Coordinates of C-alpha atoms in Angstrom, one line a residue:
M1 CA 0.0 0.0 0.0
H2 CA 1.3 3.4 -1.0
L3 CA 0.2 6.3 1.1
D4 CA -1.2 8.0 -2.0
H5 CA -3.5 5.0 -2.6
L6 CA -4.7 5.2 1.0
R7 CA -5.4 8.9 0.6
Q8 CA -7.4 8.3 -2.6
R9 CA -9.4 5.5 -1.0
L10 CA -10.3 7.8 1.9
R11 CA -11.3 10.5 -0.5
D12 CA -13.5 8.0 -2.4
L13 CA -15.3 7.3 0.9
G14 CA -16.0 11.0 1.5
A15 CA -13.0 11.9 3.6
K16 CA -11.7 15.5 3.6
P17 CA -8.0 16.4 4.1
T18 CA -8.6 16.9 7.8
H19 CA -10.2 13.5 8.1
T20 CA -7.3 11.8 6.3
S21 CA -4.7 13.7 8.4
R22 CA -6.4 12.6 11.6
L23 CA -6.4 8.9 10.5
L24 CA -2.8 9.1 9.4
R25 CA -1.9 10.7 12.7
Q26 CA -3.7 8.0 14.7
W27 CA -2.0 5.2 12.7
V28 CA 1.5 6.5 12.7
N29 CA 1.4 7.1 16.4
A30 CA 0.2 3.5 17.0
R31 CA -3.2 4.5 18.3
P32 CA -6.6 3.1 17.3
L33 CA -8.0 4.7 14.1
E34 CA -11.3 5.5 15.8
G35 CA -9.6 7.3 18.6
G36 CA -8.8 11.0 19.0
R37 CA -10.2 14.0 20.8
S38 CA -13.5 13.9 19.0
L39 CA -15.6 10.7 18.7
A40 CA -15.4 9.1 15.3
E41 CA -19.2 9.4 14.8
H42 CA -19.0 13.1 15.5
F43 CA -16.1 13.7 13.1
L44 CA -15.6 11.1 10.4
P45 CA -18.0 10.6 7.4
L46 CA -20.2 7.5 7.6
G47 CA -18.5 5.8 4.6
V48 CA -15.1 6.2 6.4
R49 CA -16.5 4.9 9.7
E50 CA -17.9 1.8 8.1
Q51 CA -14.6 0.9 6.6
L52 CA -12.4 1.6 9.7
P53 CA -12.3 -2.1 10.9
A54 CA -11.2 -3.4 7.5
L55 CA -8.8 -0.5 7.0
A56 CA -7.2 -1.1 10.5
T57 CA -6.8 -4.8 9.6
E58 CA -5.2 -4.0 6.3
L59 CA -2.8 -1.5 7.9
A60 CA -1.8 -4.0 10.6
G61 CA -1.0 -6.5 7.9
L62 CA 1.5 -4.2 6.1
A63 CA 4.3 -5.2 8.4
T64 CA 4.4 -7.8 11.2
V65 CA 7.1 -9.0 13.5
R66 CA 8.5 -12.3 12.3
S67 CA 11.1 -12.5 15.0
A68 CA 12.6 -10.1 17.6
H69 CA 16.2 -10.2 18.9
P70 CA 17.0 -7.9 21.9
A71 CA 20.6 -6.9 22.5
E72 CA 22.5 -6.1 25.7
D73 CA 22.9 -2.4 24.7
G74 CA 19.1 -1.8 24.5
A75 CA 18.8 -2.3 20.8
E76 CA 16.3 -4.8 19.3
R77 CA 16.5 -6.1 15.8
L78 CA 13.2 -7.1 14.2
L79 CA 12.8 -9.4 11.2
V80 CA 9.7 -7.8 9.7
G81 CA 7.3 -9.8 7.5
L82 CA 5.6 -7.9 4.6
A83 CA 2.2 -8.9 3.2
D84 CA 3.6 -10.8 0.2
G85 CA 5.9 -12.9 2.4
Q86 CA 9.1 -10.9 1.8
T87 CA 11.1 -9.8 4.8
V88 CA 13.1 -6.7 5.8
E89 CA 14.9 -5.6 8.9
S90 CA 14.2 -2.8 11.4
V91 CA 16.3 -2.0 14.4
L92 CA 15.0 -0.4 17.6
L93 CA 17.9 1.8 18.7
P94 CA 18.8 3.0 22.1
R95 CA 17.6 6.5 23.0
D96 CA 14.2 6.2 21.2
G97 CA 15.3 5.7 17.6
V98 CA 14.4 3.2 14.9
C99 CA 16.3 2.3 11.7
V100 CA 14.0 1.3 8.9
S101 CA 14.4 -0.5 5.5
T102 CA 13.4 1.1 2.2
Q103 CA 14.0 -1.8 -0.2
V104 CA 13.9 -5.6 -0.1
G105 CA 17.5 -6.1 -0.8
C106 CA 19.7 -3.5 -2.4
A107 CA 21.2 -2.8 -5.9
V108 CA 24.3 -0.8 -4.7
G109 CA 26.1 -4.0 -3.8
C110 CA 28.4 -2.6 -1.1
V111 CA 30.9 -5.5 -0.7
F112 CA 31.0 -5.4 3.1
C113 CA 27.2 -5.4 3.5
M114 CA 25.2 -8.6 3.7
T115 CA 22.1 -6.9 2.2
G116 CA 24.0 -6.1 -1.0
Q117 CA 25.0 -9.7 -1.6
G118 CA 21.4 -10.7 -2.6
G119 CA 20.7 -7.9 -5.0
L120 CA 17.4 -6.0 -5.2
L121 CA 14.1 -7.9 -5.0
R122 CA 11.6 -5.1 -4.8
Q123 CA 10.8 -1.7 -3.5
V124 CA 9.2 -1.2 -0.1
S125 CA 6.0 0.9 -0.4
S126 CA 5.6 4.2 1.5
G127 CA 2.9 2.5 3.6
E128 CA 5.3 -0.4 4.5
I129 CA 8.0 2.1 5.5
V130 CA 5.7 3.9 7.9
A131 CA 4.4 0.6 9.1
Q132 CA 7.9 -0.2 10.4
V133 CA 7.8 2.9 12.5
V134 CA 4.3 1.9 13.8
L135 CA 5.6 -1.5 14.8
A136 CA 8.5 0.2 16.7
R137 CA 6.1 2.5 18.5
Q138 CA 4.0 -0.5 19.6
R139 CA 7.1 -1.6 21.5
R140 CA 8.7 1.6 22.7
P141 CA 8.7 5.4 22.2
V142 CA 10.2 6.6 18.9
K143 CA 11.5 10.1 18.5
K144 CA 14.0 9.6 15.7
V145 CA 13.8 7.6 12.4
V146 CA 16.9 6.8 10.3
F147 CA 16.6 5.5 6.8
M148 CA 19.7 3.3 7.1
G149 CA 18.3 -0.2 7.0
M150 CA 18.1 -2.4 3.9
G151 CA 18.2 -0.6 0.6
E152 CA 19.3 2.7 -0.9
P153 CA 16.6 5.2 -0.1
A154 CA 17.4 7.3 -3.2
H155 CA 16.5 4.3 -5.4
N156 CA 13.0 4.4 -3.9
L157 CA 12.8 8.2 -3.6
D158 CA 9.1 8.9 -4.1
A159 CA 8.0 6.4 -1.5
V160 CA 10.7 7.5 1.0
M161 CA 9.9 11.2 0.6
D162 CA 6.2 10.4 1.1
A163 CA 6.9 8.5 4.3
I164 CA 9.2 11.3 5.5
T165 CA 6.4 13.8 5.0
V166 CA 3.9 11.7 7.0
L167 CA 6.3 11.1 9.8
G168 CA 7.3 14.7 10.0
L169 CA 3.8 16.2 9.7
E170 CA 1.5 13.6 11.2
G171 CA 4.0 11.5 13.1
G172 CA 5.4 14.1 15.4
I173 CA 9.1 13.4 14.5
G174 CA 11.3 16.4 14.4
H175 CA 12.5 17.1 10.9
K176 CA 16.2 16.9 11.8
Q177 CA 15.4 13.6 13.6
L178 CA 14.5 12.1 10.2
V179 CA 17.8 11.0 8.7
F180 CA 18.0 10.1 5.0
S181 CA 21.0 8.0 4.2
T182 CA 22.5 7.7 0.7
V183 CA 25.6 6.7 -1.2
G184 CA 25.4 9.9 -3.2
D185 CA 22.6 9.8 -5.8
A186 CA 22.4 13.2 -7.4
R187 CA 18.6 13.1 -7.3
V188 CA 18.8 13.4 -3.5
F189 CA 20.4 16.9 -3.7
E190 CA 17.7 18.0 -6.2
R191 CA 14.6 16.5 -4.6
L192 CA 15.1 16.7 -0.8
P193 CA 15.2 20.5 -0.6
Q194 CA 11.8 20.6 -2.4
G195 CA 9.8 18.6 0.1
P196 CA 7.7 20.0 2.9
V197 CA 9.8 18.1 5.4
K198 CA 13.6 18.4 4.8
P199 CA 15.4 15.6 6.6
A200 CA 18.9 15.5 7.8
L201 CA 21.3 13.8 5.4
A202 CA 23.7 11.0 6.1
L203 CA 26.2 10.3 3.3
S204 CA 28.0 7.0 3.0
L205 CA 31.6 7.9 2.1
H206 CA 33.8 5.0 3.2
S207 CA 36.9 6.2 1.3
T208 CA 38.4 9.5 0.0
F209 CA 39.9 7.6 -3.0
A210 CA 37.5 7.5 -5.9
D211 CA 38.8 4.2 -7.2
K212 CA 38.7 2.5 -3.8
R213 CA 35.2 3.8 -3.1
A214 CA 34.1 2.4 -6.4
E215 CA 35.4 -1.0 -5.3
L216 CA 33.6 -0.8 -2.0
L217 CA 30.4 0.5 -3.5
P218 CA 30.4 -1.1 -6.9
R219 CA 27.1 0.4 -8.2
A220 CA 27.1 3.8 -6.4
P221 CA 27.2 6.9 -8.5
R222 CA 30.7 7.8 -9.6
W223 CA 31.7 11.0 -7.8
E224 CA 35.0 12.5 -7.1
P225 CA 34.9 12.7 -3.2
A226 CA 35.5 16.4 -3.2
E227 CA 32.6 17.0 -5.6
L228 CA 30.3 14.8 -3.4
V229 CA 31.3 16.7 -0.3
E230 CA 30.6 20.0 -2.0
A231 CA 27.1 18.9 -3.1
A232 CA 26.4 17.7 0.5
E233 CA 27.7 21.0 1.9
R234 CA 25.2 23.0 -0.1
Y235 CA 22.4 20.9 1.3
A236 CA 23.7 21.3 4.9
R237 CA 23.8 25.1 4.5
A238 CA 20.4 25.2 3.0
T239 CA 18.7 23.2 5.8
G240 CA 20.8 24.1 8.8
Y241 CA 21.6 20.5 9.6
P242 CA 25.2 19.2 9.4
I243 CA 25.9 16.3 7.1
Q244 CA 26.6 13.0 8.8
Y245 CA 29.3 11.3 6.9
Q246 CA 29.2 7.5 7.4
W247 CA 32.5 5.6 7.3
T248 CA 32.5 1.9 8.0
L249 CA 36.0 1.1 9.3
L250 CA 37.5 -1.9 7.6
A251 CA 40.8 -3.2 8.9
G252 CA 43.7 -2.7 6.4
I253 CA 41.4 -1.1 3.8
N254 CA 40.2 2.3 4.8
D255 CA 41.7 2.8 8.3
G256 CA 45.1 4.2 7.2
D257 CA 46.8 7.5 7.8
D258 CA 46.5 8.4 4.1
E259 CA 42.7 8.3 4.5
L260 CA 42.9 10.4 7.7
E261 CA 44.8 13.2 6.0
R262 CA 42.4 13.3 3.1
I263 CA 39.4 13.3 5.4
A264 CA 40.8 16.3 7.2
T265 CA 41.5 18.1 4.0
L266 CA 38.0 17.4 2.7
L267 CA 36.0 18.2 5.8
Q268 CA 37.9 21.0 7.6
G269 CA 35.5 24.0 7.8
R270 CA 32.6 22.0 6.6
Y271 CA 29.2 21.8 8.3
A272 CA 29.7 18.1 9.0
M273 CA 30.2 15.3 11.4
M274 CA 32.2 12.2 10.6
N275 CA 30.8 9.0 12.1
F276 CA 33.3 6.2 12.2
I277 CA 31.5 2.8 12.5
P278 CA 33.8 -0.2 13.2
Y279 CA 32.7 -3.0 10.9
N280 CA 30.2 -5.5 12.4
S281 CA 31.5 -8.8 11.1
N282 CA 29.3 -10.7 8.7
E283 CA 29.6 -14.5 8.4
G284 CA 30.9 -15.3 4.9
L285 CA 32.4 -11.8 4.2
P286 CA 36.2 -11.4 4.4
F287 CA 36.3 -8.2 6.3
S288 CA 37.1 -7.3 9.9
R289 CA 37.2 -4.1 12.1
P290 CA 40.3 -2.5 13.3
D291 CA 41.1 -2.9 17.0
G292 CA 39.4 -0.5 19.3
E293 CA 42.5 1.6 20.1
R294 CA 43.2 2.3 16.4
A295 CA 39.6 3.3 15.8
A296 CA 39.6 5.6 18.8
E297 CA 42.9 7.2 17.7
M298 CA 41.5 7.9 14.3
A299 CA 38.6 9.8 15.8
R300 CA 40.9 11.7 18.2
H301 CA 43.2 12.7 15.3
L302 CA 40.4 14.2 13.2
N303 CA 38.9 16.0 16.2
R304 CA 42.4 17.5 16.8
R305 CA 42.3 18.6 13.2
G306 CA 39.0 20.4 13.6
V307 CA 36.7 17.7 12.1
L308 CA 34.0 16.8 14.5
T309 CA 34.2 13.0 14.7
R310 CA 32.4 10.4 16.7
L311 CA 33.2 6.7 17.0
R312 CA 29.9 4.8 16.8
W313 CA 29.8 1.1 17.5
S314 CA 26.8 -0.4 15.7
A315 CA 23.8 -1.1 17.9
G316 CA 23.1 -4.8 18.5
Q317 CA 26.6 -6.2 18.1
D318 CA 25.6 -9.3 19.9
I319 CA 22.5 -10.0 17.8
D320 CA 23.8 -9.8 14.2
G321 CA 23.6 -6.0 14.2
G322 CA 25.0 -5.6 10.7
C323 CA 22.4 -4.7 8.1
G324 CA 21.0 -7.7 6.3
Q325 CA 22.5 -10.4 8.6
L326 CA 19.2 -11.4 10.2
R327 CA 17.4 -11.7 6.9
A328 CA 20.4 -13.4 5.3
R329 CA 20.0 -16.4 7.6
E330 CA 16.7 -17.1 5.9
A331 CA 17.3 -15.8 2.4
L332 CA 20.9 -16.3 1.3
P333 CA 22.7 -19.6 0.7
R334 CA 25.5 -20.3 3.1
G335 CA 29.1 -19.9 2.0
R336 CA 28.5 -17.1 -0.5
R337 CA 31.5 -14.7 -0.3
A338 CA 32.4 -11.3 -1.6
I339 CA 35.6 -10.5 -3.3
P340 CA 38.0 -8.8 -0.9
I341 CA 39.2 -5.3 -1.5
Q342 CA 42.9 -4.6 -1.5
A343 CA 44.3 -1.8 0.6
A344 CA 45.7 1.2 -1.3

């Protein structure tokens, strides 16, 4: 179900924009559709009221919890079943956040990501994206939504932007607490500023060397890193939100002093934050994280150079916290391996 289809169905039943907004607000906040300050019979048209039970059942079936895996750090990874039998992953994060998926699989093919090993199966509808937030809110408060789960949000841009609009306008999520993650699709920099809700932007960088980045992200758009940072900087200045650069630390591949110097050159003076994320090992993939002291020293070095840097260990390390791992146990054949990337 796309949200536009839901809006049209409600219009066909006699709903006005205020009725539709109320129903979306009830749903996305995990409350009964017939609830609200006014009684449904005093507010909603008869045609809408008659369809509420069937509509509630249909919305509840958009996304269901197939299995739940709590972690020691307060995270909880959910394997989410969709109505057609496909599955995606959501992660309830510490401090009232949730990470949602925007595609079943992914076409970018990042060699260190388990999701990318299976390719793209289908898009996730805007309704299914919001339904993941509803599932999370049924389990705990949600004040932040990050679009960093399975898939490349820019490859499902219309659905993701519609979900962001509903979450920001009806869902009570602060606009800068909606974080759109991308490998750098040019359409992001064109379309996101045009929406009524302008999310914060997280940019997967992973290397400052264009050739190495192309090896790590085989089907990402081909940017020179400096040009990508410049495009991101324009978005940051336009919205007032710093860019969150994402950098998965891979031992012997992108954790060298050469990368550190180039990061400092690229990001000094930028409205940006670098997030170093030590790799969360995936069974069958030939990568590992650097040791903790090396990762910490990299963050300290960049902070000394004037680049705000945080070391962020992935939530749910003890429950297959890496994107796609949980689904992979059901969907991917064992023993499939990616080609290792050589250090520069």
